[in-house]
Amino acid sequence: MTDRGLTSRQGTLAIVAGATSAGAQHGPGPSPAVMPTYARQDLVFARGEGAWLETEAGERYLDLASGVAVNALGHAHPRLVAALREQAGKLWHTSNLYRVEGQERVAERLVELTFADRVFFCNSGAEACEGAIKTARRYHHVNGAPERWRIITFEGAFHGRTLATLAAGGNPKYLDGFGPEAPGFDHVPFGDHEALERAVGPETAAIMIEPVQGEGGVRVVPDQCLKGLRDLCDDKGLLLIFDEVQTGIGRTGRLFAHEWAGIAPDIMAVAKGIGGGFPVGAFLATEAAASGMTAGTHGSTFGGNPLAMAVADAVLDVVTEPGFLAEVQQKTSRFKQALEGLRDQFPDKIAEVRGQGLLMGLRLVPGLAPPQLVKAAIEERLLLVGAGDNVVRILPPLNITDEEIGQTAERLMRSLERLPAAAAT
Ligand SMILES: *Cc1c(COP(=O)(O)O)cnc(C)c1O
C-alpha cells in the first residue's frame, strides 16, 4: 500500500486504509491500476449461466457477445465446468518436454474432423495466427524456395495484436507508435480480385484470410471467392491460410466456416470458441504444409496444457453431437427473420443485416455509430459488440434457446427505439 499516494494525487483514488469490502480498493469506476488500453463499459459481472451474465447486485444481462465469440456454449456449461474441475484435481501442467495426453487426444480429434494432419496448441488467436504465418514461411524454406516469405492479407482483416499479426492486419490505428511495421505482409482491398492477382509475386508464400471478417464488420467472403483463392494458391504454389479464430467451432453453422465453400486451406488458425471461455488456441496444417515445423522450430510454455485440453475436448464433445450444428442453422434462420424484421421496422437506423450462421451484424445507417447501439442495448440489459464498417455484432452462444432469441429481438427493438433518428444524408 506504500505507493498508493503516487496515484491518489491524481485524484482518481479514494483509498480507505485497511478497507476490507469485496472488490477493488478504489473509488467508483475502473481501477487505474489496470492499464487503460480498453474503452470498457462500467459493468462488472459476478457470475454467468448460459446466455446470461449477472452482476453482484443480481442484475441480469442477456449476453449476445459471448465474450466476443468465445463462450460458444454460454457461461458455466455444466460439461465444461465438470471437465475443468476434474482435470484441476489431477494435473495442471507438465511442460511440453513430455507427452501430454489431452493434447494428443484433442489433436487427433481435430485431425479427424478437418482437412488437417498436424496440430500445434497455443493460448490465443494471435499466437495461432503467428504460428500459421511461421508454418507457411518454413514450408517454403524447407521446400527449396526460401525467397518465398511474404503473406498476402486483406484490408479490414484482424489477426491479433502481436507485432507480426498487427502487420498482417494492417490497421494503421493499431500500428501507430509501435515502431517499424513487421515486414512481409502485402495488403489488398477486400474483394478486389485483380489487385490480389497483381500482389502475387516471386516472394509470395501464402494468402491469409478470415472466411468472414469479424472485427472488420461481419464481411462474408463469398464461397466463389474462397474457391478462387484455393485455385490461385494451387496455380502459384502458395499456401492458403484461413484465420478461423472467430468463425470456427460451429459459429457459422458448420464446424468451420470454410466447409460451406467446399474447399480447405493448407493451414488454419483456431482459438476463441474452442476453449469455450478457457484460453485455447491452435494452428492446424496438412502434413505437407507442416513439413517445416520440426523439433525446435516452435514452442509454447502453456500451449496445450492439460486444463486447456480437458476443456477443448469437452467443447468438441458438445459441438460434434449429432444435430448440434443443424440446430445452430435453425437458430440462424430464426435470428435472421427477427433481424430482417427489425430492419424493416427501423429503415432509418439499420442499413443492412449481415452474417453467416450465428456471426451476425447490423450495419447502421451513416450518422449512427456502433457505440450508440451498444450503449442503448446495455440500458435494455442486452450485450452486443461493435465492429468495423459501422456494424454492431451479434454473437450469441451457439446453444441459445428460442425463448432467448425472442427476448433478444424484443430488447433489440427497444434499444433501437432509444437511438436518435440519424440525420438525413
Ligand atoms: C480475436 C481474433 C484474433 C486474435 O485473437 P486473440 O485471442 O485476441 O489473440 C485473430 N483473428 C481473428 C479472426 C479474431 O477474431
Short mmCIF file of C-alpha atoms and ligand atoms in Angstrom, two decimals:
data_model
loop_
_atom_site.label_atom_id
_atom_site.label_comp_id
_atom_site.label_asym_id
_atom_site.label_seq_id
_atom_site.Cartn_x
_atom_site.Cartn_y
_atom_site.Cartn_z
CA MET A 1 0.00 0.00 0.00
CA THR A 2 3.02 2.30 0.27
CA ASP A 3 2.85 3.53 -3.30
CA ARG A 4 -0.84 4.41 -3.26
CA GLY A 5 -0.04 8.04 -2.58
CA LEU A 6 1.56 8.29 -6.02
CA THR A 7 -1.72 7.76 -7.76
CA SER A 8 -4.02 9.35 -5.24
CA ARG A 9 -2.55 12.73 -6.05
CA GLN A 10 -4.18 12.34 -9.46
CA GLY A 11 -7.48 12.45 -7.65
CA THR A 12 -8.52 9.12 -9.07
CA LEU A 13 -8.29 7.07 -5.92
CA ALA A 14 -10.32 7.14 -2.78
CA ILE A 15 -8.44 4.69 -0.64
CA VAL A 16 -9.63 3.92 2.81
CA ALA A 17 -6.71 2.43 4.66
CA GLY A 18 -7.49 -1.12 5.63
CA ALA A 19 -10.65 -1.27 3.51
CA THR A 20 -11.84 -4.84 3.52
CA SER A 21 -15.03 -4.73 1.45
CA ALA A 22 -15.13 -7.05 -1.53
CA GLY A 23 -13.84 -5.66 -4.80
CA ALA A 24 -11.06 -3.29 -5.77
CA GLN A 25 -9.84 -0.76 -3.25
CA HIS A 26 -10.51 2.47 -5.07
CA GLY A 27 -13.38 4.81 -5.79
CA PRO A 28 -16.20 4.19 -8.22
CA GLY A 29 -15.23 3.44 -11.80
CA PRO A 30 -12.36 1.41 -13.22
CA SER A 31 -9.15 0.97 -11.24
CA PRO A 32 -6.21 3.00 -12.60
CA ALA A 33 -4.04 0.02 -11.67
CA VAL A 34 -5.25 -1.69 -14.84
CA MET A 35 -3.55 -0.33 -17.94
CA PRO A 36 -6.28 1.62 -19.68
CA THR A 37 -5.96 0.06 -23.14
CA TYR A 38 -9.66 -0.75 -23.42
CA ALA A 39 -12.62 1.62 -23.59
CA ARG A 40 -14.56 -0.51 -21.12
CA GLN A 41 -18.21 -0.36 -20.16
CA ASP A 42 -18.59 0.37 -16.45
CA LEU A 43 -20.06 -3.07 -15.77
CA VAL A 44 -18.74 -5.83 -13.54
CA PHE A 45 -20.17 -9.32 -13.75
CA ALA A 46 -20.06 -11.75 -10.89
CA ARG A 47 -21.42 -14.90 -12.45
CA GLY A 48 -22.86 -16.33 -15.63
CA GLU A 49 -25.15 -19.10 -16.72
CA GLY A 50 -25.91 -19.98 -20.32
CA ALA A 51 -26.67 -16.81 -22.25
CA TRP A 52 -26.94 -14.75 -19.07
CA LEU A 53 -24.50 -12.66 -17.08
CA GLU A 54 -25.32 -11.34 -13.64
CA THR A 55 -23.86 -8.50 -11.60
CA GLU A 56 -23.17 -8.82 -7.89
CA ALA A 57 -26.40 -6.88 -7.32
CA GLY A 58 -28.32 -9.52 -9.28
CA GLU A 59 -28.99 -7.51 -12.47
CA ARG A 60 -29.25 -9.97 -15.34
CA TYR A 61 -27.94 -9.22 -18.83
CA LEU A 62 -28.58 -11.24 -21.96
CA ASP A 63 -25.08 -11.86 -23.35
CA LEU A 64 -25.21 -11.70 -27.14
CA ALA A 65 -21.47 -11.07 -27.42
CA SER A 66 -20.32 -14.34 -25.82
CA GLY A 67 -17.09 -12.68 -24.78
CA VAL A 68 -16.60 -11.83 -28.48
CA ALA A 69 -17.40 -15.30 -29.79
CA VAL A 70 -15.50 -17.07 -27.01
CA ASN A 71 -18.17 -18.53 -24.73
CA ALA A 72 -19.54 -20.58 -27.61
CA LEU A 73 -21.57 -22.79 -25.27
CA GLY A 74 -22.62 -20.00 -22.94
CA HIS A 75 -21.38 -19.41 -19.42
CA ALA A 76 -20.73 -22.18 -16.91
CA HIS A 77 -21.78 -25.00 -19.23
CA PRO A 78 -22.08 -27.99 -16.86
CA ARG A 79 -19.98 -30.30 -19.05
CA LEU A 80 -17.19 -27.77 -19.39
CA VAL A 81 -17.24 -26.96 -15.69
CA ALA A 82 -17.11 -30.66 -14.84
CA ALA A 83 -14.23 -31.29 -17.27
CA LEU A 84 -12.20 -28.42 -15.84
CA ARG A 85 -12.92 -29.38 -12.22
CA GLU A 86 -11.95 -32.96 -12.81
CA GLN A 87 -8.70 -32.06 -14.54
CA ALA A 88 -7.92 -29.37 -11.94
CA GLY A 89 -7.76 -32.04 -9.26
CA LYS A 90 -5.41 -34.22 -11.29
CA LEU A 91 -2.77 -32.27 -13.19
CA TRP A 92 -2.34 -28.70 -14.44
CA HIS A 93 0.97 -28.50 -16.18
CA THR A 94 3.93 -30.64 -17.12
CA SER A 95 5.68 -28.55 -19.83
CA ASN A 96 5.88 -29.69 -23.40
CA LEU A 97 9.08 -31.61 -22.69
CA TYR A 98 6.77 -34.55 -22.02
CA ARG A 99 3.87 -36.03 -23.90
CA VAL A 100 0.56 -34.50 -22.90
CA GLU A 101 -2.25 -37.00 -23.15
CA GLY A 102 -5.03 -34.47 -23.60
CA GLN A 103 -3.09 -32.74 -26.37
CA GLU A 104 -2.76 -35.95 -28.36
CA ARG A 105 -6.44 -36.66 -27.89
CA VAL A 106 -7.69 -33.22 -28.97
CA ALA A 107 -5.20 -33.09 -31.86
CA GLU A 108 -6.40 -36.45 -33.12
CA ARG A 109 -9.99 -35.34 -32.90
CA LEU A 110 -9.24 -32.14 -34.85
CA VAL A 111 -7.37 -34.14 -37.47
CA GLU A 112 -10.35 -36.47 -37.71
CA LEU A 113 -12.77 -33.55 -38.06
CA THR A 114 -10.83 -31.37 -40.52
CA PHE A 115 -8.52 -31.23 -43.54
CA ALA A 116 -5.51 -31.16 -41.22
CA ASP A 117 -2.89 -33.76 -40.31
CA ARG A 118 -0.95 -31.81 -37.68
CA VAL A 119 -1.98 -29.51 -34.82
CA PHE A 120 0.04 -27.17 -32.60
CA PHE A 121 -1.62 -25.82 -29.45
CA CYS A 122 -1.16 -22.31 -28.12
CA ASN A 123 -3.25 -19.99 -25.97
CA SER A 124 -4.78 -17.28 -28.14
CA GLY A 125 -5.85 -16.23 -31.59
CA ALA A 126 -2.85 -14.01 -32.22
CA GLU A 127 -0.49 -16.84 -31.32
CA ALA A 128 -2.42 -19.18 -33.60
CA CYS A 129 -2.08 -16.69 -36.48
CA GLU A 130 1.62 -16.15 -35.77
CA GLY A 131 2.11 -19.90 -35.79
CA ALA A 132 0.25 -20.17 -39.07
CA ILE A 133 2.48 -17.49 -40.60
CA LYS A 134 5.63 -19.19 -39.33
CA THR A 135 4.42 -22.54 -40.67
CA ALA A 136 3.87 -21.06 -44.15
CA ARG A 137 7.30 -19.42 -44.24
CA ARG A 138 9.05 -22.56 -43.00
CA TYR A 139 7.24 -24.65 -45.59
CA HIS A 140 8.87 -22.74 -48.42
CA HIS A 141 12.17 -22.55 -46.56
CA VAL A 142 12.48 -26.33 -46.38
CA ASN A 143 10.97 -26.93 -49.81
CA GLY A 144 13.58 -25.14 -51.89
CA ALA A 145 12.01 -21.66 -52.05
CA PRO A 146 13.37 -19.70 -49.07
CA GLU A 147 12.76 -16.46 -51.00
CA ARG A 148 9.04 -17.03 -50.58
CA TRP A 149 8.18 -15.46 -47.24
CA ARG A 150 5.64 -12.71 -47.91
CA ILE A 151 1.99 -13.16 -46.97
CA ILE A 152 -0.94 -11.51 -48.75
CA THR A 153 -3.68 -10.30 -46.41
CA PHE A 154 -6.83 -8.22 -46.83
CA GLU A 155 -7.84 -4.72 -45.81
CA GLY A 156 -10.18 -4.80 -42.86
CA ALA A 157 -8.63 -8.03 -41.62
CA PHE A 158 -7.91 -8.69 -37.97
CA HIS A 159 -5.39 -11.33 -36.97
CA GLY A 160 -4.37 -10.21 -33.47
CA ARG A 161 -2.27 -7.68 -31.56
CA THR A 162 1.26 -9.09 -31.64
CA LEU A 163 3.74 -7.23 -33.81
CA ALA A 164 3.50 -9.67 -36.72
CA THR A 165 -0.27 -10.13 -36.61
CA LEU A 166 -0.75 -6.34 -36.40
CA ALA A 167 1.32 -6.02 -39.55
CA ALA A 168 -0.76 -8.79 -41.11
CA GLY A 169 -3.98 -6.95 -40.29
CA GLY A 170 -2.51 -3.65 -41.41
CA ASN A 171 -4.87 -1.42 -39.43
CA PRO A 172 -2.97 1.89 -39.20
CA LYS A 173 -4.72 2.83 -35.95
CA TYR A 174 -3.44 -0.30 -34.20
CA LEU A 175 0.07 0.02 -35.66
CA ASP A 176 0.54 3.67 -34.72
CA GLY A 177 3.52 4.31 -32.48
CA PHE A 178 4.86 0.79 -32.27
CA GLY A 179 7.91 1.29 -34.44
CA PRO A 180 8.54 -0.07 -37.92
CA GLU A 181 5.83 -2.43 -39.08
CA ALA A 182 6.94 -6.08 -39.21
CA PRO A 183 7.83 -6.67 -42.86
CA GLY A 184 6.44 -9.31 -45.16
CA PHE A 185 2.74 -8.52 -45.49
CA ASP A 186 1.03 -7.24 -48.63
CA HIS A 187 -2.46 -5.87 -48.15
CA VAL A 188 -5.03 -5.95 -50.90
CA PRO A 189 -8.52 -4.41 -50.88
CA PHE A 190 -11.30 -6.74 -49.77
CA GLY A 191 -12.96 -8.35 -52.80
CA ASP A 192 -10.57 -6.92 -55.41
CA HIS A 193 -9.56 -9.95 -57.48
CA GLU A 194 -7.31 -8.05 -59.86
CA ALA A 195 -5.37 -6.40 -57.05
CA LEU A 196 -4.98 -9.81 -55.50
CA GLU A 197 -3.50 -11.37 -58.62
CA ARG A 198 -1.19 -8.40 -59.08
CA ALA A 199 0.02 -8.77 -55.50
CA VAL A 200 1.27 -12.32 -56.06
CA GLY A 201 4.99 -12.22 -56.75
CA PRO A 202 8.04 -14.48 -56.63
CA GLU A 203 8.36 -13.83 -52.88
CA THR A 204 4.77 -14.67 -52.00
CA ALA A 205 4.46 -17.59 -49.60
CA ALA A 206 0.78 -17.60 -48.73
CA ILE A 207 -2.58 -15.87 -48.70
CA MET A 208 -4.20 -15.42 -45.31
CA ILE A 209 -7.88 -14.59 -44.89
CA GLU A 210 -10.81 -14.80 -42.48
CA PRO A 211 -13.72 -16.58 -44.24
CA VAL A 212 -15.89 -13.95 -42.56
CA GLN A 213 -14.17 -10.79 -41.38
CA GLY A 214 -15.26 -10.48 -37.76
CA GLU A 215 -13.73 -7.30 -36.30
CA GLY A 216 -13.79 -5.86 -39.81
CA GLY A 217 -17.60 -5.74 -39.73
CA VAL A 218 -19.02 -9.23 -40.37
CA ARG A 219 -17.96 -9.13 -44.01
CA VAL A 220 -18.65 -12.56 -45.52
CA VAL A 221 -16.25 -13.77 -48.21
CA PRO A 222 -18.47 -15.40 -50.87
CA ASP A 223 -17.89 -19.13 -51.44
CA GLN A 224 -16.89 -18.37 -55.02
CA CYS A 225 -14.06 -16.15 -53.79
CA LEU A 226 -12.79 -18.75 -51.33
CA LYS A 227 -12.75 -21.27 -54.17
CA GLY A 228 -10.96 -18.72 -56.34
CA LEU A 229 -8.33 -18.27 -53.64
CA ARG A 230 -7.83 -22.03 -53.45
CA ASP A 231 -7.33 -22.18 -57.23
CA LEU A 232 -4.96 -19.23 -57.22
CA CYS A 233 -2.86 -20.79 -54.46
CA ASP A 234 -2.75 -24.12 -56.28
CA ASP A 235 -1.76 -22.36 -59.51
CA LYS A 236 1.05 -20.34 -57.98
CA GLY A 237 2.33 -22.82 -55.40
CA LEU A 238 1.13 -20.72 -52.46
CA LEU A 239 -0.28 -21.90 -49.18
CA LEU A 240 -3.80 -20.88 -48.22
CA ILE A 241 -4.23 -19.87 -44.57
CA PHE A 242 -7.67 -19.45 -43.06
CA ASP A 243 -8.00 -17.49 -39.85
CA GLU A 244 -11.00 -19.21 -38.29
CA VAL A 245 -10.34 -17.81 -34.83
CA GLN A 246 -13.79 -16.19 -34.79
CA THR A 247 -15.64 -18.28 -37.40
CA GLY A 248 -14.59 -21.73 -36.19
CA ILE A 249 -16.12 -24.28 -33.82
CA GLY A 250 -19.67 -24.10 -35.11
CA ARG A 251 -20.09 -20.32 -35.18
CA THR A 252 -21.34 -20.29 -38.78
CA GLY A 253 -23.38 -23.49 -38.55
CA ARG A 254 -20.59 -25.74 -39.82
CA LEU A 255 -17.69 -26.80 -37.63
CA PHE A 256 -15.50 -24.45 -39.70
CA ALA A 257 -16.79 -21.70 -41.98
CA HIS A 258 -14.75 -22.78 -45.00
CA GLU A 259 -16.73 -26.03 -45.16
CA TRP A 260 -19.59 -24.03 -46.71
CA ALA A 261 -17.37 -23.34 -49.72
CA GLY A 262 -16.42 -27.00 -50.14
CA ILE A 263 -12.70 -26.24 -50.13
CA ALA A 264 -10.00 -26.47 -47.49
CA PRO A 265 -6.95 -24.39 -46.59
CA ASP A 266 -3.44 -25.70 -46.04
CA ILE A 267 -3.15 -24.04 -42.66
CA MET A 268 -5.81 -22.80 -40.25
CA ALA A 269 -5.73 -20.70 -37.08
CA VAL A 270 -8.29 -21.51 -34.37
CA ALA A 271 -8.94 -20.05 -30.92
CA LYS A 272 -11.85 -18.28 -29.21
CA GLY A 273 -14.70 -20.82 -29.26
CA ILE A 274 -12.52 -23.91 -28.97
CA GLY A 275 -11.91 -23.16 -25.29
CA GLY A 276 -15.48 -22.14 -24.56
CA GLY A 277 -14.03 -19.38 -22.34
CA PHE A 278 -10.78 -21.07 -21.32
CA PRO A 279 -7.74 -19.73 -23.23
CA VAL A 280 -7.01 -22.20 -26.02
CA GLY A 281 -5.56 -21.60 -29.45
CA ALA A 282 -4.32 -23.90 -32.16
CA PHE A 283 -2.96 -23.93 -35.64
CA LEU A 284 -3.65 -26.83 -37.93
CA ALA A 285 -1.91 -27.85 -41.15
CA THR A 286 -1.74 -30.56 -43.71
CA GLU A 287 1.26 -32.85 -43.46
CA ALA A 288 2.89 -31.09 -46.42
CA ALA A 289 2.22 -27.57 -45.14
CA ALA A 290 3.60 -28.55 -41.74
CA SER A 291 6.76 -30.05 -43.22
CA GLY A 292 8.97 -27.25 -41.92
CA MET A 293 7.73 -27.43 -38.34
CA THR A 294 10.26 -29.88 -37.00
CA ALA A 295 11.71 -30.25 -33.49
CA GLY A 296 12.92 -26.93 -32.13
CA THR A 297 11.15 -24.69 -34.65
CA HIS A 298 8.32 -23.53 -32.40
CA GLY A 299 7.15 -23.75 -28.83
CA SER A 300 4.83 -22.50 -26.13
CA THR A 301 5.15 -22.89 -22.38
CA PHE A 302 1.43 -23.03 -21.70
CA GLY A 303 0.18 -24.23 -25.07
CA GLY A 304 -1.79 -27.44 -24.90
CA ASN A 305 -1.74 -27.71 -21.11
CA PRO A 306 -3.92 -30.39 -19.52
CA LEU A 307 -6.53 -27.92 -18.25
CA ALA A 308 -6.98 -26.31 -21.67
CA MET A 309 -7.12 -29.68 -23.37
CA ALA A 310 -9.72 -31.05 -20.97
CA VAL A 311 -12.00 -28.12 -21.76
CA ALA A 312 -11.35 -28.21 -25.52
CA ASP A 313 -12.14 -31.92 -25.51
CA ALA A 314 -15.45 -31.22 -23.77
CA VAL A 315 -16.26 -28.39 -26.22
CA LEU A 316 -15.66 -30.78 -29.11
CA ASP A 317 -17.88 -33.37 -27.42
CA VAL A 318 -20.77 -30.91 -27.41
CA VAL A 319 -20.39 -29.29 -30.83
CA THR A 320 -19.95 -32.63 -32.60
CA GLU A 321 -23.04 -34.18 -31.02
CA PRO A 322 -25.40 -35.28 -33.80
CA GLY A 323 -27.83 -32.48 -34.58
CA PHE A 324 -25.90 -29.73 -32.77
CA LEU A 325 -24.82 -27.86 -35.90
CA ALA A 326 -28.21 -28.40 -37.55
CA GLU A 327 -29.69 -26.63 -34.57
CA VAL A 328 -27.24 -23.76 -34.94
CA GLN A 329 -28.53 -23.45 -38.50
CA GLN A 330 -32.14 -23.40 -37.33
CA LYS A 331 -31.36 -20.74 -34.75
CA THR A 332 -29.64 -18.77 -37.51
CA SER A 333 -32.89 -18.74 -39.53
CA ARG A 334 -34.85 -17.53 -36.52
CA PHE A 335 -32.36 -14.78 -35.83
CA LYS A 336 -32.25 -13.78 -39.45
CA GLN A 337 -36.00 -13.47 -39.61
CA ALA A 338 -36.05 -11.38 -36.44
CA LEU A 339 -33.25 -9.12 -37.61
CA GLU A 340 -34.75 -8.62 -41.07
CA GLY A 341 -37.99 -7.68 -39.30
CA LEU A 342 -36.13 -5.06 -37.27
CA ARG A 343 -34.51 -3.70 -40.39
CA ASP A 344 -37.95 -3.28 -41.96
CA GLN A 345 -39.18 -1.63 -38.79
CA PHE A 346 -36.18 0.72 -38.47
CA PRO A 347 -35.06 1.56 -42.02
CA ASP A 348 -33.83 4.91 -40.71
CA LYS A 349 -31.44 3.14 -38.32
CA ILE A 350 -30.44 -0.23 -39.78
CA ALA A 351 -28.89 -0.18 -43.22
CA GLU A 352 -28.21 -3.89 -43.59
CA VAL A 353 -28.34 -7.25 -41.84
CA ARG A 354 -25.18 -9.27 -42.39
CA GLY A 355 -23.75 -12.55 -41.33
CA GLN A 356 -23.12 -16.22 -41.66
CA GLY A 357 -24.62 -18.51 -39.05
CA LEU A 358 -24.57 -17.00 -35.59
CA LEU A 359 -21.90 -14.48 -36.54
CA MET A 360 -24.31 -11.67 -37.32
CA GLY A 361 -24.09 -7.94 -37.77
CA LEU A 362 -26.35 -4.94 -38.07
CA ARG A 363 -24.83 -2.22 -40.21
CA LEU A 364 -26.12 1.11 -39.02
CA VAL A 365 -27.04 3.95 -41.34
CA PRO A 366 -24.48 6.75 -41.70
CA GLY A 367 -24.87 9.19 -38.83
CA LEU A 368 -25.33 6.43 -36.27
CA ALA A 369 -22.30 4.75 -34.74
CA PRO A 370 -21.96 1.27 -33.18
CA PRO A 371 -21.18 2.56 -29.66
CA GLN A 372 -24.60 4.27 -29.59
CA LEU A 373 -26.43 1.00 -30.16
CA VAL A 374 -24.14 -0.92 -27.80
CA LYS A 375 -24.87 1.66 -25.10
CA ALA A 376 -28.63 1.67 -25.76
CA ALA A 377 -28.64 -2.13 -25.60
CA ILE A 378 -26.91 -2.06 -22.22
CA GLU A 379 -29.82 0.08 -20.99
CA GLU A 380 -32.03 -2.82 -22.10
CA ARG A 381 -29.71 -5.33 -20.39
CA LEU A 382 -28.51 -6.73 -23.67
CA LEU A 383 -24.81 -7.12 -24.51
CA LEU A 384 -23.65 -6.58 -28.10
CA VAL A 385 -20.23 -5.79 -29.55
CA GLY A 386 -19.10 -3.21 -32.06
CA ALA A 387 -17.08 -3.89 -35.21
CA GLY A 388 -15.68 -2.02 -38.19
CA ASP A 389 -17.72 -0.82 -41.17
CA ASN A 390 -20.36 0.76 -38.86
CA VAL A 391 -21.51 -2.67 -37.77
CA VAL A 392 -22.71 -3.97 -34.40
CA ARG A 393 -22.05 -7.68 -33.97
CA ILE A 394 -24.48 -10.19 -32.51
CA LEU A 395 -22.67 -13.32 -31.33
CA PRO A 396 -24.98 -15.45 -29.21
CA PRO A 397 -23.86 -18.64 -27.57
CA LEU A 398 -24.45 -21.45 -30.07
CA ASN A 399 -26.89 -23.12 -27.68
CA ILE A 400 -29.08 -20.05 -27.10
CA THR A 401 -32.74 -21.06 -26.66
CA ASP A 402 -35.62 -19.98 -28.89
CA GLU A 403 -37.10 -18.13 -25.97
CA GLU A 404 -33.87 -16.19 -25.55
CA ILE A 405 -33.82 -15.40 -29.26
CA GLY A 406 -37.29 -13.90 -28.80
CA GLN A 407 -36.09 -11.87 -25.83
CA THR A 408 -33.10 -10.68 -27.82
CA ALA A 409 -35.35 -9.42 -30.61
CA GLU A 410 -37.53 -7.59 -28.11
CA ARG A 411 -34.60 -5.97 -26.32
CA LEU A 412 -33.01 -5.06 -29.64
CA MET A 413 -36.23 -3.38 -30.71
CA ARG A 414 -36.35 -1.31 -27.54
CA SER A 415 -32.66 -0.47 -27.92
CA LEU A 416 -33.23 0.72 -31.47
CA GLU A 417 -36.15 2.83 -30.28
CA ARG A 418 -33.75 4.55 -27.90
CA LEU A 419 -31.47 5.63 -30.75
CA PRO A 420 -31.98 9.08 -32.21
CA ALA A 421 -33.09 9.07 -35.83
CA ALA A 422 -29.95 9.60 -37.89
CA ALA A 423 -29.66 12.99 -39.55
CA ALA A 424 -30.84 12.73 -43.14
CA THR A 425 -27.90 12.35 -45.51
C1 LIG B 1 -9.96 -12.36 -31.98
C2 LIG B 1 -9.28 -12.69 -33.24
C3 LIG B 1 -7.87 -12.85 -33.31
C4 LIG B 1 -6.98 -12.59 -32.12
O1 LIG B 1 -7.27 -13.43 -31.05
P1 LIG B 1 -6.64 -13.15 -29.60
O2 LIG B 1 -7.03 -14.34 -28.82
O3 LIG B 1 -7.25 -11.87 -29.11
O4 LIG B 1 -5.18 -13.00 -29.77
C5 LIG B 1 -7.32 -13.23 -34.50
N1 LIG B 1 -8.08 -13.43 -35.60
C6 LIG B 1 -9.41 -13.28 -35.58
C7 LIG B 1 -10.20 -13.55 -36.81
C8 LIG B 1 -10.06 -12.89 -34.41
O5 LIG B 1 -11.39 -12.72 -34.40
#
